[in-house]
């Protein structure tokens, strides 16, 4: 009598355990769950790549300083001087304005609506 009760209870517990495992696995395989897992992996990979890039940049700056010290070269200033920066940006915007005038791109009088082509 006790043996039958024990095996009945053990079988019921195994059934509940197996059902719980299967349901949990099925929830993990839904499209929403798979999309969330992929997004989490992508974010994690992005963070790892960012950390790698920062490490490379720091090591590059350190090695450049070491080489400059060994060769007796002073480190260059970071970035463009203010005059060159504004000149470079000014020429870029002038060319952009000429391009938009020539081709009519980004002209506020003629907004582009790609549905008009169909």
PDB file of C-alpha atoms in Angstrom:
ATOM      1  CA  UNK A   1       0.000   0.000   0.000  1.00  0.00           C
ATOM      2  CA  UNK A   2       2.759   2.431   0.951  1.00  0.00           C
ATOM      3  CA  UNK A   3       4.786   1.375  -2.043  1.00  0.00           C
ATOM      4  CA  UNK A   4       1.923   2.250  -4.433  1.00  0.00           C
ATOM      5  CA  UNK A   5       1.401   5.611  -2.715  1.00  0.00           C
ATOM      6  CA  UNK A   6       5.115   6.377  -2.949  1.00  0.00           C
ATOM      7  CA  UNK A   7       5.309   5.592  -6.682  1.00  0.00           C
ATOM      8  CA  UNK A   8       2.075   7.428  -7.394  1.00  0.00           C
ATOM      9  CA  UNK A   9       3.441  10.531  -5.618  1.00  0.00           C
ATOM     10  CA  UNK A  10       6.818  10.194  -7.335  1.00  0.00           C
ATOM     11  CA  UNK A  11       5.110   9.897 -10.749  1.00  0.00           C
ATOM     12  CA  UNK A  12       2.891  12.905 -10.079  1.00  0.00           C
ATOM     13  CA  UNK A  13       5.890  14.970  -8.968  1.00  0.00           C
ATOM     14  CA  UNK A  14       7.851  13.916 -12.061  1.00  0.00           C
ATOM     15  CA  UNK A  15       4.863  14.845 -14.256  1.00  0.00           C
ATOM     16  CA  UNK A  16       4.536  18.279 -12.647  1.00  0.00           C
ATOM     17  CA  UNK A  17       8.301  18.828 -12.977  1.00  0.00           C
ATOM     18  CA  UNK A  18       8.316  17.782 -16.657  1.00  0.00           C
ATOM     19  CA  UNK A  19       5.252  19.908 -17.450  1.00  0.00           C
ATOM     20  CA  UNK A  20       6.822  22.930 -15.782  1.00  0.00           C
ATOM     21  CA  UNK A  21      10.079  22.437 -17.723  1.00  0.00           C
ATOM     22  CA  UNK A  22       8.262  22.042 -21.061  1.00  0.00           C
ATOM     23  CA  UNK A  23       6.084  25.107 -20.475  1.00  0.00           C
ATOM     24  CA  UNK A  24       9.105  27.179 -19.484  1.00  0.00           C
ATOM     25  CA  UNK A  25      10.957  26.090 -22.648  1.00  0.00           C
ATOM     26  CA  UNK A  26       7.911  26.844 -24.804  1.00  0.00           C
ATOM     27  CA  UNK A  27       7.722  30.368 -23.340  1.00  0.00           C
ATOM     28  CA  UNK A  28      11.409  30.856 -24.184  1.00  0.00           C
ATOM     29  CA  UNK A  29      10.753  29.919 -27.802  1.00  0.00           C
ATOM     30  CA  UNK A  30       7.942  32.384 -28.475  1.00  0.00           C
ATOM     31  CA  UNK A  31       8.744  35.068 -31.072  1.00  0.00           C
ATOM     32  CA  UNK A  32       8.566  37.853 -28.480  1.00  0.00           C
ATOM     33  CA  UNK A  33      10.964  36.062 -26.169  1.00  0.00           C
ATOM     34  CA  UNK A  34      13.386  35.278 -28.990  1.00  0.00           C
ATOM     35  CA  UNK A  35      13.312  38.922 -30.108  1.00  0.00           C
ATOM     36  CA  UNK A  36      13.995  40.093 -26.560  1.00  0.00           C
ATOM     37  CA  UNK A  37      16.895  37.639 -26.222  1.00  0.00           C
ATOM     38  CA  UNK A  38      18.361  38.809 -29.542  1.00  0.00           C
ATOM     39  CA  UNK A  39      18.017  42.453 -28.490  1.00  0.00           C
ATOM     40  CA  UNK A  40      19.725  41.749 -25.171  1.00  0.00           C
ATOM     41  CA  UNK A  41      22.588  39.959 -26.942  1.00  0.00           C
ATOM     42  CA  UNK A  42      22.945  42.851 -29.400  1.00  0.00           C
ATOM     43  CA  UNK A  43      23.083  45.397 -26.584  1.00  0.00           C
ATOM     44  CA  UNK A  44      25.614  43.284 -24.706  1.00  0.00           C
ATOM     45  CA  UNK A  45      27.741  42.951 -27.853  1.00  0.00           C
ATOM     46  CA  UNK A  46      27.531  46.700 -28.403  1.00  0.00           C
ATOM     47  CA  UNK A  47      28.777  47.355 -24.883  1.00  0.00           C
ATOM     48  CA  UNK A  48      31.648  44.914 -25.368  1.00  0.00           C
ATOM     49  CA  UNK A  49      32.612  46.570 -28.671  1.00  0.00           C
ATOM     50  CA  UNK A  50      32.485  49.997 -27.060  1.00  0.00           C
ATOM     51  CA  UNK A  51      34.705  48.836 -24.207  1.00  0.00           C
ATOM     52  CA  UNK A  52      37.110  47.285 -26.719  1.00  0.00           C
ATOM     53  CA  UNK A  53      37.255  50.506 -28.748  1.00  0.00           C
ATOM     54  CA  UNK A  54      37.916  52.547 -25.604  1.00  0.00           C
ATOM     55  CA  UNK A  55      40.693  50.166 -24.581  1.00  0.00           C
ATOM     56  CA  UNK A  56      42.244  50.359 -28.039  1.00  0.00           C
ATOM     57  CA  UNK A  57      42.050  54.164 -28.037  1.00  0.00           C
ATOM     58  CA  UNK A  58      43.634  54.402 -24.582  1.00  0.00           C
ATOM     59  CA  UNK A  59      46.401  51.967 -25.513  1.00  0.00           C
ATOM     60  CA  UNK A  60      46.980  53.818 -28.775  1.00  0.00           C
ATOM     61  CA  UNK A  61      47.333  57.145 -26.982  1.00  0.00           C
ATOM     62  CA  UNK A  62      49.677  55.595 -24.424  1.00  0.00           C
ATOM     63  CA  UNK A  63      51.856  53.999 -27.125  1.00  0.00           C
ATOM     64  CA  UNK A  64      51.883  57.217 -29.147  1.00  0.00           C
ATOM     65  CA  UNK A  65      53.059  59.117 -26.076  1.00  0.00           C
ATOM     66  CA  UNK A  66      55.776  56.518 -25.459  1.00  0.00           C
ATOM     67  CA  UNK A  67      56.971  56.759 -29.061  1.00  0.00           C
ATOM     68  CA  UNK A  68      56.873  60.547 -28.967  1.00  0.00           C
ATOM     69  CA  UNK A  69      58.912  60.517 -25.773  1.00  0.00           C
ATOM     70  CA  UNK A  70      61.442  58.098 -27.234  1.00  0.00           C
ATOM     71  CA  UNK A  71      61.817  60.162 -30.420  1.00  0.00           C
ATOM     72  CA  UNK A  72      61.715  63.509 -28.640  1.00  0.00           C
ATOM     73  CA  UNK A  73      58.590  64.680 -30.460  1.00  0.00           C
ATOM     74  CA  UNK A  74      56.039  66.847 -28.699  1.00  0.00           C
ATOM     75  CA  UNK A  75      52.481  65.531 -28.777  1.00  0.00           C
ATOM     76  CA  UNK A  76      50.253  67.274 -31.352  1.00  0.00           C
ATOM     77  CA  UNK A  77      47.336  69.452 -30.258  1.00  0.00           C
ATOM     78  CA  UNK A  78      44.034  67.665 -30.241  1.00  0.00           C
ATOM     79  CA  UNK A  79      41.502  68.823 -32.814  1.00  0.00           C
ATOM     80  CA  UNK A  80      41.651  71.651 -35.325  1.00  0.00           C
ATOM     81  CA  UNK A  81      42.322  75.233 -34.300  1.00  0.00           C
ATOM     82  CA  UNK A  82      39.175  77.363 -34.117  1.00  0.00           C
ATOM     83  CA  UNK A  83      39.972  79.240 -37.361  1.00  0.00           C
ATOM     84  CA  UNK A  84      40.485  76.096 -39.420  1.00  0.00           C
ATOM     85  CA  UNK A  85      37.469  74.383 -37.900  1.00  0.00           C
ATOM     86  CA  UNK A  86      35.094  77.219 -38.793  1.00  0.00           C
ATOM     87  CA  UNK A  87      36.654  77.550 -42.266  1.00  0.00           C
ATOM     88  CA  UNK A  88      36.238  73.848 -42.888  1.00  0.00           C
ATOM     89  CA  UNK A  89      32.643  73.884 -41.714  1.00  0.00           C
ATOM     90  CA  UNK A  90      31.882  77.058 -43.671  1.00  0.00           C
ATOM     91  CA  UNK A  91      33.118  75.611 -46.958  1.00  0.00           C
ATOM     92  CA  UNK A  92      31.175  72.450 -46.335  1.00  0.00           C
ATOM     93  CA  UNK A  93      27.883  74.270 -45.792  1.00  0.00           C
ATOM     94  CA  UNK A  94      28.473  76.466 -48.858  1.00  0.00           C
ATOM     95  CA  UNK A  95      28.970  73.400 -51.037  1.00  0.00           C
ATOM     96  CA  UNK A  96      25.903  71.781 -49.513  1.00  0.00           C
ATOM     97  CA  UNK A  97      23.791  74.858 -50.290  1.00  0.00           C
ATOM     98  CA  UNK A  98      25.034  74.856 -53.878  1.00  0.00           C
ATOM     99  CA  UNK A  99      24.188  71.176 -54.217  1.00  0.00           C
ATOM    100  CA  UNK A 100      20.684  71.651 -52.868  1.00  0.00           C
ATOM    101  CA  UNK A 101      20.070  74.618 -55.146  1.00  0.00           C
ATOM    102  CA  UNK A 102      21.327  72.729 -58.177  1.00  0.00           C
ATOM    103  CA  UNK A 103      19.413  69.526 -57.601  1.00  0.00           C
ATOM    104  CA  UNK A 104      16.442  70.882 -55.680  1.00  0.00           C
ATOM    105  CA  UNK A 105      17.096  68.521 -52.791  1.00  0.00           C
ATOM    106  CA  UNK A 106      15.836  69.595 -49.386  1.00  0.00           C
ATOM    107  CA  UNK A 107      14.093  72.612 -50.862  1.00  0.00           C
ATOM    108  CA  UNK A 108      11.278  73.560 -48.508  1.00  0.00           C
ATOM    109  CA  UNK A 109       9.068  74.675 -51.425  1.00  0.00           C
ATOM    110  CA  UNK A 110       9.121  71.141 -52.846  1.00  0.00           C
ATOM    111  CA  UNK A 111       8.846  68.580 -50.076  1.00  0.00           C
ATOM    112  CA  UNK A 112       9.748  65.106 -51.178  1.00  0.00           C
ATOM    113  CA  UNK A 113       6.979  62.577 -50.823  1.00  0.00           C
ATOM    114  CA  UNK A 114       8.008  59.181 -52.097  1.00  0.00           C
ATOM    115  CA  UNK A 115       4.368  58.080 -52.378  1.00  0.00           C
ATOM    116  CA  UNK A 116       3.880  60.571 -55.203  1.00  0.00           C
ATOM    117  CA  UNK A 117       6.016  58.408 -57.466  1.00  0.00           C
ATOM    118  CA  UNK A 118       3.551  55.511 -57.339  1.00  0.00           C
TER     119      UNK A 118
END
